Short mmCIF file of C-alpha atoms and ligand atoms in Angstrom, two decimals:
data_model
loop_
_atom_site.label_atom_id
_atom_site.label_comp_id
_atom_site.label_asym_id
_atom_site.label_seq_id
_atom_site.Cartn_x
_atom_site.Cartn_y
_atom_site.Cartn_z
CA MET W 1 -20.06 -13.28 -40.53
CA SER W 2 -22.01 -15.49 -38.08
CA ASP W 3 -22.50 -18.98 -39.39
CA ALA W 4 -26.14 -18.63 -39.52
CA MET W 5 -25.82 -15.23 -41.45
CA PHE W 6 -23.79 -16.76 -43.88
CA ARG W 7 -26.40 -19.74 -44.33
CA LEU W 8 -29.77 -17.51 -44.63
CA GLY W 9 -27.60 -15.15 -47.28
CA PHE W 10 -25.36 -17.00 -49.44
CA ASP W 11 -26.43 -21.22 -48.71
CA SER W 12 -30.43 -22.00 -48.49
CA PRO W 13 -31.67 -22.18 -51.84
CA ASN W 14 -34.47 -19.62 -52.62
CA GLU W 15 -38.14 -21.77 -53.41
CA GLU W 16 -39.95 -20.75 -55.88
CA ILE W 17 -43.63 -19.26 -54.10
CA GLN W 18 -46.06 -16.63 -54.85
CA VAL W 19 -47.73 -14.60 -52.23
CA ASP W 20 -50.58 -12.19 -52.93
CA PRO W 21 -50.53 -10.02 -50.80
CA LEU W 22 -47.63 -9.29 -48.35
CA ASN W 23 -48.11 -9.17 -45.00
CA PHE W 24 -47.54 -5.15 -44.49
CA LYS W 25 -46.82 -3.37 -41.67
CA GLY W 26 -46.58 0.71 -41.72
CA LYS W 27 -47.74 3.63 -44.26
CA PHE W 28 -48.28 2.78 -47.86
CA PRO W 29 -47.77 5.30 -50.24
CA SER W 30 -50.66 5.10 -52.61
CA TRP W 31 -49.08 6.58 -55.66
CA LEU W 32 -46.53 3.44 -55.65
CA LYS W 33 -47.66 1.32 -58.70
CA GLY W 34 -46.25 -0.80 -60.88
CA ASN W 35 -43.40 -3.68 -60.52
CA LEU W 36 -39.88 -3.59 -58.87
CA VAL W 37 -38.21 -6.74 -60.54
CA ARG W 38 -34.80 -7.81 -58.80
CA ASN W 39 -32.01 -10.10 -59.99
CA GLY W 40 -29.84 -12.26 -58.69
CA PRO W 41 -29.20 -15.99 -57.20
CA GLY W 42 -31.51 -18.30 -56.43
CA THR W 43 -29.12 -21.18 -55.41
CA PHE W 44 -25.76 -21.47 -55.26
CA ARG W 45 -25.64 -25.21 -54.60
CA VAL W 46 -26.09 -27.67 -57.49
CA GLY W 47 -26.56 -31.33 -56.43
CA GLU W 48 -23.31 -31.91 -54.08
CA GLN W 49 -21.62 -29.04 -55.78
CA THR W 50 -21.36 -25.39 -54.56
CA TYR W 51 -20.74 -22.46 -56.32
CA ARG W 52 -17.38 -20.44 -54.86
CA HIS W 53 -18.38 -16.75 -55.30
CA TRP W 54 -21.24 -14.45 -54.93
CA PHE W 55 -21.12 -13.35 -58.29
CA ASP W 56 -22.11 -17.01 -59.24
CA GLY W 57 -25.00 -19.15 -58.71
CA LEU W 58 -28.35 -19.98 -60.89
CA PRO W 59 -30.19 -16.78 -61.27
CA MET W 60 -34.06 -16.29 -59.90
CA LEU W 61 -35.97 -13.11 -60.64
CA HIS W 62 -38.13 -11.75 -57.74
CA LYS W 63 -41.24 -9.50 -58.57
CA PHE W 64 -43.27 -6.90 -56.21
CA THR W 65 -46.14 -5.57 -57.46
CA PHE W 66 -47.42 -2.24 -55.99
CA SER W 67 -51.40 -2.14 -56.49
CA GLY W 68 -51.63 1.32 -54.39
CA SER W 69 -52.32 -0.43 -51.03
CA GLN W 70 -50.32 -3.70 -51.20
CA ILE W 71 -48.02 -5.47 -52.37
CA ALA W 72 -47.95 -8.85 -54.25
CA TYR W 73 -44.83 -11.20 -54.46
CA ALA W 74 -43.64 -14.00 -56.99
CA ASN W 75 -40.17 -15.54 -57.84
CA LYS W 76 -38.89 -17.94 -60.56
CA PHE W 77 -35.90 -19.40 -61.80
CA LEU W 78 -34.76 -18.05 -64.82
CA ASP W 79 -35.24 -21.39 -67.00
CA THR W 80 -31.91 -21.22 -68.77
CA GLN W 81 -29.74 -24.14 -70.45
CA ALA W 82 -27.42 -23.82 -67.27
CA TYR W 83 -30.43 -23.98 -64.99
CA GLN W 84 -31.82 -26.97 -67.10
CA SER W 85 -28.63 -28.95 -67.51
CA ALA W 86 -27.47 -28.33 -63.67
CA MET W 87 -31.14 -29.45 -62.39
CA ASN W 88 -31.01 -32.63 -65.27
CA GLU W 89 -27.25 -33.39 -64.57
CA GLY W 90 -27.06 -32.56 -61.14
CA LYS W 91 -24.04 -31.11 -61.17
CA ILE W 92 -22.63 -27.30 -62.34
CA VAL W 93 -22.34 -27.70 -66.25
CA TYR W 94 -21.70 -24.03 -67.30
CA SER W 95 -18.82 -21.84 -66.42
CA GLU W 96 -20.06 -18.73 -64.26
CA PHE W 97 -17.90 -16.00 -63.15
CA ALA W 98 -15.65 -17.66 -60.47
CA THR W 99 -16.61 -21.16 -60.64
CA ASP W 100 -15.60 -23.74 -63.49
CA PRO W 101 -17.36 -27.29 -63.52
CA GLU W 102 -15.43 -29.84 -62.29
CA TRP W 103 -13.68 -30.83 -65.64
CA THR W 104 -11.52 -33.48 -66.94
CA LEU W 105 -8.25 -32.72 -69.37
CA LYS W 106 -10.98 -34.01 -72.27
CA ASP W 107 -14.01 -31.80 -70.76
CA ARG W 108 -11.43 -28.81 -71.20
CA ILE W 109 -10.47 -29.95 -74.59
CA LYS W 110 -13.91 -30.31 -75.59
CA ASN W 111 -14.47 -26.67 -74.14
CA PHE W 112 -11.89 -25.27 -75.83
CA ILE W 113 -13.01 -26.57 -79.58
CA SER W 114 -16.77 -25.68 -78.75
CA PRO W 115 -16.76 -23.52 -75.80
CA LYS W 116 -20.43 -23.73 -73.76
CA ILE W 117 -21.30 -20.23 -72.93
CA THR W 118 -23.16 -19.41 -70.18
CA ASP W 119 -26.82 -18.02 -70.16
CA SER W 120 -27.48 -17.61 -66.41
CA ALA W 121 -28.06 -13.61 -66.67
CA LYS W 122 -28.69 -13.00 -63.20
CA VAL W 123 -27.08 -9.53 -62.41
CA ASN W 124 -29.52 -6.88 -63.32
CA VAL W 125 -33.00 -6.49 -65.46
CA THR W 126 -34.18 -3.95 -68.27
CA LYS W 127 -36.55 -3.00 -70.75
CA TYR W 128 -35.74 -1.91 -74.34
CA GLY W 129 -39.32 -0.88 -75.72
CA GLU W 130 -41.17 -3.57 -74.68
CA ASN W 131 -38.97 -6.21 -74.05
CA TYR W 132 -37.99 -7.01 -70.74
CA MET W 133 -34.45 -8.26 -70.17
CA ALA W 134 -32.46 -10.59 -67.53
CA LEU W 135 -28.65 -9.28 -67.86
CA ALA W 136 -25.60 -10.71 -67.77
CA GLU W 137 -21.59 -10.05 -68.49
CA THR W 138 -21.79 -12.97 -70.90
CA PRO W 139 -23.08 -12.51 -74.41
CA LEU W 140 -26.75 -14.02 -73.51
CA GLN W 141 -29.30 -11.96 -72.12
CA VAL W 142 -32.91 -13.30 -71.67
CA LEU W 143 -36.04 -11.95 -72.20
CA PHE W 144 -38.39 -12.54 -69.69
CA ASP W 145 -42.61 -12.00 -69.27
CA PRO W 146 -43.19 -9.35 -66.54
CA GLU W 147 -46.11 -10.98 -65.50
CA THR W 148 -45.34 -14.42 -65.16
CA LEU W 149 -41.70 -14.21 -64.69
CA LYS W 150 -41.04 -17.21 -67.54
CA THR W 151 -38.24 -17.27 -69.59
CA LEU W 152 -38.83 -16.55 -73.17
CA GLY W 153 -35.51 -16.31 -75.41
CA THR W 154 -32.47 -15.02 -75.67
CA PHE W 155 -30.99 -11.92 -76.90
CA SER W 156 -27.11 -11.23 -77.82
CA TYR W 157 -25.35 -8.25 -79.47
CA GLU W 158 -23.55 -10.45 -82.02
CA ASP W 159 -23.75 -14.09 -83.67
CA ASN W 160 -20.64 -15.22 -82.80
CA LEU W 161 -21.13 -15.73 -78.72
CA VAL W 162 -17.27 -16.79 -78.30
CA GLY W 163 -14.87 -14.66 -76.65
CA GLN W 164 -17.50 -11.73 -75.99
CA MET W 165 -18.50 -9.88 -72.65
CA THR W 166 -20.58 -7.22 -72.02
CA THR W 167 -21.95 -4.94 -69.11
CA VAL W 168 -25.08 -5.19 -66.95
CA HIS W 169 -25.27 -1.39 -66.87
CA PRO W 170 -26.44 -0.29 -70.23
CA GLN W 171 -26.98 3.76 -70.45
CA PHE W 172 -30.19 5.08 -71.89
CA ASP W 173 -30.64 8.53 -73.81
CA GLY W 174 -32.42 11.13 -72.41
CA GLN W 175 -35.72 10.23 -73.71
CA HIS W 176 -35.04 6.57 -72.69
CA ASN W 177 -35.52 5.36 -76.22
CA GLN W 178 -31.90 4.33 -77.33
CA ALA W 179 -29.45 2.27 -75.02
CA TYR W 180 -25.85 2.10 -75.05
CA ASN W 181 -23.92 -0.87 -73.84
CA LEU W 182 -19.81 -2.04 -73.71
CA VAL W 183 -19.32 -5.10 -75.71
CA THR W 184 -15.59 -6.41 -75.37
CA ARG W 185 -14.24 -8.81 -78.39
CA PHE W 186 -11.54 -10.95 -77.28
CA HIS W 187 -9.03 -12.06 -80.02
CA GLN W 188 -5.55 -11.34 -81.24
CA THR W 189 -6.45 -7.85 -81.36
CA SER W 190 -9.02 -7.30 -78.84
CA HIS W 191 -11.84 -4.67 -79.24
CA TYR W 192 -13.90 -2.32 -76.94
CA GLN W 193 -17.10 -2.05 -78.65
CA ILE W 194 -19.98 0.69 -78.04
CA TYR W 195 -23.53 -1.20 -79.09
CA GLN W 196 -26.91 0.90 -79.52
CA LEU W 197 -29.55 -0.68 -78.99
CA GLY W 198 -33.35 0.59 -79.71
CA PRO W 199 -37.04 -0.84 -78.48
CA LYS W 200 -37.16 -3.15 -81.44
CA LEU W 201 -33.76 -5.15 -80.25
CA GLN W 202 -31.34 -4.69 -82.90
CA PRO W 203 -28.39 -3.55 -82.07
CA LYS W 204 -25.98 -1.34 -84.02
CA ARG W 205 -22.05 -1.09 -83.62
CA ILE W 206 -21.35 2.62 -83.44
CA ALA W 207 -17.76 2.63 -81.93
CA SER W 208 -15.02 0.06 -81.97
CA ILE W 209 -11.53 0.49 -80.07
CA PRO W 210 -8.73 -1.81 -80.47
CA VAL W 211 -7.18 -2.88 -77.23
CA LYS W 212 -4.28 -4.92 -76.36
CA LYS W 213 -5.30 -6.36 -73.13
CA PRO W 214 -8.61 -5.77 -72.19
CA SER W 215 -9.93 -4.30 -68.94
CA TYR W 216 -12.49 -5.88 -66.61
CA MET W 217 -15.06 -2.94 -66.81
CA HIS W 218 -18.41 -3.63 -64.91
CA SER W 219 -19.58 -0.35 -66.18
CA PHE W 220 -19.11 2.91 -68.17
CA GLY W 221 -19.94 6.60 -68.13
CA MET W 222 -22.09 8.29 -70.67
CA THR W 223 -22.87 11.80 -70.93
CA PRO W 224 -24.87 13.75 -73.67
CA ASN W 225 -21.56 13.81 -76.33
CA TYR W 226 -19.16 11.18 -74.87
CA PHE W 227 -18.53 7.50 -73.57
CA ILE W 228 -16.18 7.42 -71.05
CA LEU W 229 -14.05 3.59 -70.37
CA THR W 230 -12.22 3.53 -66.78
CA GLU W 231 -9.94 0.99 -68.04
CA PHE W 232 -8.94 -0.15 -64.67
CA PRO W 233 -5.52 -1.87 -64.70
CA LEU W 234 -7.28 -5.52 -63.73
CA VAL W 235 -6.61 -7.04 -67.39
CA VAL W 236 -6.69 -10.14 -69.35
CA ASN W 237 -4.56 -11.95 -72.16
CA SER W 238 -7.04 -13.02 -74.61
CA LEU W 239 -5.48 -16.11 -75.01
CA SER W 240 -5.89 -17.12 -71.88
CA LEU W 241 -9.69 -16.62 -72.22
CA LEU W 242 -9.03 -19.00 -74.92
CA PHE W 243 -7.24 -21.49 -73.13
CA TRP W 244 -9.90 -21.02 -70.25
CA LEU W 245 -7.52 -23.11 -68.12
CA LYS W 246 -9.08 -21.45 -64.82
CA PRO W 247 -12.74 -19.62 -63.85
CA TYR W 248 -13.26 -16.77 -65.55
CA ILE W 249 -12.50 -13.68 -63.56
CA GLU W 250 -9.15 -15.39 -62.21
CA ASN W 251 -7.77 -15.07 -65.73
CA TYR W 252 -7.24 -11.23 -65.44
CA ARG W 253 -4.22 -9.51 -63.67
CA TRP W 254 -4.02 -6.90 -61.43
CA LEU W 255 -1.22 -4.58 -63.15
CA PRO W 256 -0.98 -1.46 -61.15
CA GLN W 257 2.15 0.40 -62.60
CA ASN W 258 -0.11 0.28 -65.79
CA GLY W 259 -2.22 2.91 -64.00
CA THR W 260 -5.68 3.62 -65.19
CA ARG W 261 -6.58 4.86 -68.54
CA PHE W 262 -9.44 6.68 -69.58
CA THR W 263 -10.59 6.68 -72.85
CA VAL W 264 -13.35 9.39 -74.13
CA ILE W 265 -15.09 8.24 -77.30
CA ASN W 266 -16.84 11.00 -79.09
CA ARG W 267 -20.80 9.67 -79.29
CA ASP W 268 -21.22 11.07 -82.99
CA THR W 269 -18.25 9.70 -84.44
CA GLY W 270 -17.50 6.60 -82.48
CA GLU W 271 -13.82 7.56 -82.57
CA ILE W 272 -11.64 8.30 -79.49
CA ASP W 273 -11.50 11.67 -78.15
CA ALA W 274 -8.83 11.51 -75.70
CA HIS W 275 -7.06 9.48 -73.37
CA PHE W 276 -5.94 10.21 -70.00
CA GLU W 277 -3.64 7.86 -67.62
CA HIS W 278 -4.08 8.11 -64.01
CA GLU W 279 -2.99 6.12 -60.90
CA ALA W 280 -4.35 2.46 -60.44
CA PHE W 281 -7.56 1.97 -58.72
CA PHE W 282 -10.49 0.08 -59.41
CA GLY W 283 -14.39 0.06 -59.20
CA PHE W 284 -17.65 -1.88 -60.36
CA HIS W 285 -19.86 1.29 -60.76
CA HIS W 286 -19.88 4.49 -62.37
CA ILE W 287 -22.57 6.59 -60.77
CA ASN W 288 -23.19 9.57 -62.86
CA ALA W 289 -21.43 11.68 -65.37
CA PHE W 290 -22.28 15.01 -67.02
CA GLU W 291 -20.37 17.86 -68.95
CA ASN W 292 -19.65 21.36 -67.44
CA ASP W 293 -17.93 24.59 -68.25
CA GLY W 294 -15.12 22.56 -70.43
CA GLU W 295 -15.10 19.66 -68.21
CA LEU W 296 -16.27 15.88 -68.17
CA ILE W 297 -17.07 15.05 -64.88
CA PHE W 298 -18.24 11.30 -63.58
CA ASP W 299 -18.70 9.66 -60.23
CA ILE W 300 -17.50 6.13 -59.41
CA ALA W 301 -17.83 4.60 -56.38
CA ALA W 302 -13.64 3.62 -55.90
CA TYR W 303 -11.57 1.09 -54.45
CA GLU W 304 -7.78 1.24 -54.02
CA ASN W 305 -7.48 -2.10 -55.64
CA PRO W 306 -9.43 -4.86 -57.03
CA ASP W 307 -9.22 -6.91 -53.57
CA ILE W 308 -13.34 -6.51 -53.09
CA ILE W 309 -13.53 -9.36 -55.91
CA LYS W 310 -11.76 -11.40 -53.64
CA ALA W 311 -13.60 -10.59 -50.22
CA PHE W 312 -16.88 -11.92 -52.00
CA TYR W 313 -15.56 -16.01 -51.99
CA PHE W 314 -17.45 -17.52 -49.95
CA ASP W 315 -14.30 -18.93 -47.90
CA GLN W 316 -13.68 -15.26 -47.12
CA LEU W 317 -17.28 -14.57 -46.40
CA LYS W 318 -17.34 -17.39 -43.71
CA SER W 319 -14.10 -16.02 -42.25
CA PRO W 320 -14.63 -13.98 -39.07
CA GLU W 321 -11.39 -12.12 -39.71
CA ALA W 322 -12.11 -10.77 -42.97
CA LYS W 323 -12.75 -7.44 -43.77
CA ILE W 324 -14.40 -6.10 -46.69
CA PRO W 325 -13.08 -2.94 -48.72
CA PHE W 326 -14.68 -0.13 -48.54
CA GLY W 327 -15.59 1.78 -51.89
CA LYS W 328 -15.35 5.48 -51.80
CA LEU W 329 -16.87 7.91 -53.87
CA ARG W 330 -14.64 10.05 -56.19
CA ARG W 331 -14.92 12.57 -58.47
CA TYR W 332 -13.25 12.49 -61.78
CA ARG W 333 -12.85 15.84 -63.55
CA LEU W 334 -11.71 15.43 -67.10
CA PRO W 335 -10.63 18.59 -69.20
CA LEU W 336 -12.16 18.80 -72.62
CA GLN W 337 -9.63 21.16 -74.14
CA LYS W 338 -6.59 21.81 -72.28
CA GLY W 339 -5.51 21.02 -68.60
CA SER W 340 -4.83 17.74 -66.69
CA ILE W 341 -7.08 15.23 -64.88
CA ARG W 342 -8.12 15.76 -61.34
CA TYR W 343 -10.21 13.61 -58.64
CA GLU W 344 -11.62 14.12 -55.37
CA THR W 345 -12.85 12.05 -52.47
CA LEU W 346 -16.39 13.15 -52.13
CA SER W 347 -17.03 11.17 -49.25
CA GLU W 348 -15.57 8.27 -46.96
CA VAL W 349 -18.68 6.74 -46.31
CA CYS W 350 -18.42 2.73 -47.55
CA MET W 351 -20.89 2.52 -50.69
CA GLU W 352 -21.41 0.08 -52.89
CA LEU W 353 -24.25 -0.82 -55.51
CA PRO W 354 -25.02 2.82 -55.71
CA ASN W 355 -28.48 4.30 -57.41
CA ILE W 356 -29.89 7.63 -58.15
CA ASN W 357 -32.89 9.50 -59.17
CA ILE W 358 -32.50 8.58 -62.67
CA GLN W 359 -34.34 11.50 -63.92
CA ARG W 360 -31.37 13.56 -62.85
CA ALA W 361 -28.79 11.19 -64.96
CA ASN W 362 -26.17 14.17 -66.73
CA GLU W 363 -27.32 16.90 -64.29
CA ALA W 364 -24.75 18.48 -63.06
CA GLY W 365 -26.29 19.65 -59.88
CA TYR W 366 -27.63 15.99 -58.85
CA ARG W 367 -27.24 15.77 -55.19
CA TYR W 368 -28.09 12.51 -53.84
CA ILE W 369 -26.48 8.74 -54.08
CA TYR W 370 -28.24 5.39 -52.35
CA ALA W 371 -26.12 2.60 -51.70
CA VAL W 372 -25.39 -0.34 -49.24
CA SER W 373 -22.75 0.45 -47.04
CA VAL W 374 -21.38 -1.16 -43.62
CA ASN W 375 -21.90 0.22 -40.53
CA PRO W 376 -18.60 1.27 -38.91
CA ASN W 377 -19.52 0.24 -35.70
CA GLU W 378 -20.29 -3.52 -36.35
CA LYS W 379 -17.29 -5.59 -36.88
CA MET W 380 -18.76 -6.84 -40.50
CA ASN W 381 -17.64 -8.48 -43.71
CA PHE W 382 -20.61 -7.42 -45.37
CA TYR W 383 -23.11 -4.84 -46.09
CA ASN W 384 -25.14 -4.00 -43.27
CA GLN W 385 -26.77 -0.70 -43.68
CA LEU W 386 -27.79 1.93 -46.36
CA VAL W 387 -27.11 5.24 -46.65
CA LYS W 388 -27.96 8.38 -48.65
CA VAL W 389 -25.27 10.66 -49.38
CA ASP W 390 -25.74 13.95 -49.64
CA ILE W 391 -22.93 15.15 -52.22
CA GLN W 392 -23.72 18.91 -51.73
CA GLY W 393 -24.69 19.46 -48.19
CA LYS W 394 -22.70 16.52 -46.54
CA HIS W 395 -25.32 15.43 -44.63
CA ASN W 396 -25.66 11.75 -44.74
CA ALA W 397 -28.55 9.54 -43.89
CA THR W 398 -28.50 5.97 -42.82
CA TRP W 399 -30.98 3.06 -42.14
CA TYR W 400 -30.04 0.83 -39.79
CA GLN W 401 -31.02 -2.15 -37.53
CA SER W 402 -28.92 -4.72 -36.02
CA GLY W 403 -29.03 -8.19 -37.38
CA CYS W 404 -30.19 -6.81 -41.12
CA PHE W 405 -28.46 -6.90 -44.16
CA PRO W 406 -30.04 -4.65 -46.82
CA GLY W 407 -29.25 -5.10 -50.64
CA GLU W 408 -29.32 -2.52 -53.59
CA PRO W 409 -31.64 0.26 -53.12
CA VAL W 410 -33.62 1.46 -55.84
CA PHE W 411 -35.43 5.02 -55.80
CA VAL W 412 -38.60 5.46 -57.03
CA PRO W 413 -39.68 9.12 -57.59
CA ARG W 414 -43.17 10.17 -56.85
CA PRO W 415 -45.29 11.47 -59.66
CA GLY W 416 -44.98 15.24 -59.96
CA ALA W 417 -42.05 15.81 -57.95
CA SER W 418 -39.78 18.15 -57.94
CA ASP W 419 -37.71 17.62 -55.49
CA GLU W 420 -35.03 15.07 -56.25
CA ASP W 421 -35.49 12.90 -53.03
CA ASP W 422 -39.01 12.99 -53.30
CA GLY W 423 -39.57 9.80 -53.64
CA VAL W 424 -39.41 6.33 -51.50
CA ILE W 425 -36.21 3.70 -51.61
CA LEU W 426 -37.46 0.08 -52.17
CA ALA W 427 -34.77 -2.35 -50.55
CA VAL W 428 -34.93 -6.21 -50.13
CA VAL W 429 -33.55 -6.72 -46.03
CA LEU W 430 -32.30 -10.21 -44.61
CA ASP W 431 -33.31 -10.15 -41.00
CA GLU W 432 -31.18 -12.87 -39.16
CA ASN W 433 -33.42 -12.50 -36.33
CA SER W 434 -36.41 -13.27 -38.06
CA ALA W 435 -34.71 -16.01 -40.06
CA SER W 436 -36.31 -14.30 -43.46
CA SER W 437 -36.27 -10.76 -45.53
CA PHE W 438 -38.36 -8.23 -45.77
CA LEU W 439 -38.90 -5.64 -48.73
CA LEU W 440 -38.19 -2.29 -46.52
CA LEU W 441 -39.80 1.07 -47.67
CA LEU W 442 -38.32 4.38 -46.84
CA ASP W 443 -39.32 7.81 -47.15
CA ALA W 444 -36.22 8.74 -49.82
CA GLN W 445 -36.51 12.47 -48.48
CA SER W 446 -35.97 12.07 -44.51
CA PHE W 447 -34.42 7.94 -45.03
CA GLN W 448 -36.88 6.46 -42.45
CA GLU W 449 -39.13 3.97 -42.38
CA LEU W 450 -42.30 4.09 -44.19
CA GLY W 451 -43.27 0.20 -43.93
CA ARG W 452 -41.85 -3.49 -44.37
CA ALA W 453 -43.57 -6.40 -46.48
CA GLU W 454 -42.65 -9.67 -44.66
CA ILE W 455 -41.48 -12.57 -47.39
CA PRO W 456 -41.84 -15.76 -46.11
CA GLN W 457 -38.09 -16.87 -46.63
CA PRO W 458 -34.84 -15.66 -46.42
CA ILE W 459 -33.65 -14.15 -49.91
CA LEU W 460 -30.14 -14.61 -50.87
CA PHE W 461 -28.21 -11.85 -51.52
CA GLY W 462 -29.00 -10.24 -55.36
CA TYR W 463 -27.14 -7.75 -57.11
CA HIS W 464 -29.62 -5.49 -59.15
CA GLY W 465 -32.92 -4.52 -60.08
CA ALA W 466 -35.65 -1.85 -61.42
CA PHE W 467 -38.85 -0.93 -61.02
CA PHE W 468 -41.24 -0.37 -63.84
CA ASN W 469 -44.17 2.43 -63.71
CA ALA W 470 -47.53 1.03 -64.13
CA ASN W 471 -48.63 4.51 -65.04
CA GLN W 472 -46.22 5.90 -67.47
CA ASP W 473 -42.85 3.72 -68.52
CA GLN W 474 -39.53 5.17 -67.93
CA GLY W 475 -39.93 7.95 -70.58
CA GLU W 476 -41.36 5.67 -73.87
CA THR W 477 -44.29 3.66 -73.98
CA GLN W 478 -46.71 1.93 -72.23
CA THR W 479 -46.57 -1.17 -70.07
CA HIS W 480 -48.66 -4.39 -69.74
CA ASP W 481 -49.55 -3.38 -66.46
CO1 CO T 501 -23.10 -3.74 -61.18
#
């Protein structure tokens, strides 16, 4: 990665701005009405200090409002304890994913007695009923106002926040009414817990599975009848988290000899239905899961090992020799009665930050996955193209432009569409040539550009976002728009 590229995507703090409308070039889909809200780091710098890893940083929300003919843009830092302390004290005060504050021994003892839990909810956004929430792997989720992006307060699944982690990928039921999430509680005997969360934000624990050494799981699978935990052998000794001598993720150990274990939990009873042992691998994202013909089938972006986490340290990203490991699409089949586990690699294409048409969640015949990818012709240690993977036809499409670095593609279906890919793809793209970012609109069917809206600054590389429809919410209630 070039120095300029690194500076634009990982180093230059973003300004809070509002632009209405953004300068747009191209053809605007007049049916596209609503808000795209994206989450990610707004800065990696605090005073003289810098975070160490792409998954650190202080969170900023970005909102693109589509009104049928134009796009308004606004962004705002989440006004969290971690943000306020950093601004007031001019240094990193809270531990993040791979960065600890510069602690003295006294600080460490203080943190052991009364741990400071970060509320840097920077990884994703979602909506429960009328509640918009910025999501973190740490227990504090942050509520925000979708109009002003102002921070409203926090939510947690349990009162005792110490020794608890969750995922930023809750799963929703078919009516989009109840959400489910994995909350791992670290203790002498740790537990994987599944919580159900309705529109009124009253969490209900529906499963609790004891585990000796919890796995680092960024997501999980869900079908109409089952939860699937993919326990990669990247595991932690809970005591090590309790003493916290190193940043969070560095307490985890890769033990490939243990293999990966799939734990299938019955959604009705909350009990384990089956365990499956398999060779070691790693992944962040479950993509889709379904039940078909006596099998539990799920797709996942899989890696040979967790080196991808190392690849996102800034010293690696800055290194011209570094190469990013490729996540590849694997389909796992677990027999619901008798038989053995099978998998196949469905595509050799590099994919990460995968998305689908969520209306096709749990559908056996779903066909398309949209993701960031690496152009094989470029020597690159970061994502530099978008890909549309066709699971059935194998006719993949790509969007690539020299010097451009797209973030997560979000699919928005056209109202009334029947084809799975009838809609648009929205992605924030960093353009090295203009030293700024733009919002890219692609026709999801042809994967050709519809247009782009210029943002008057480079936006640091973010993680996940969601589109909130202005006309009908994702199935359930009216939005404020
Ligand atoms: Co994720």
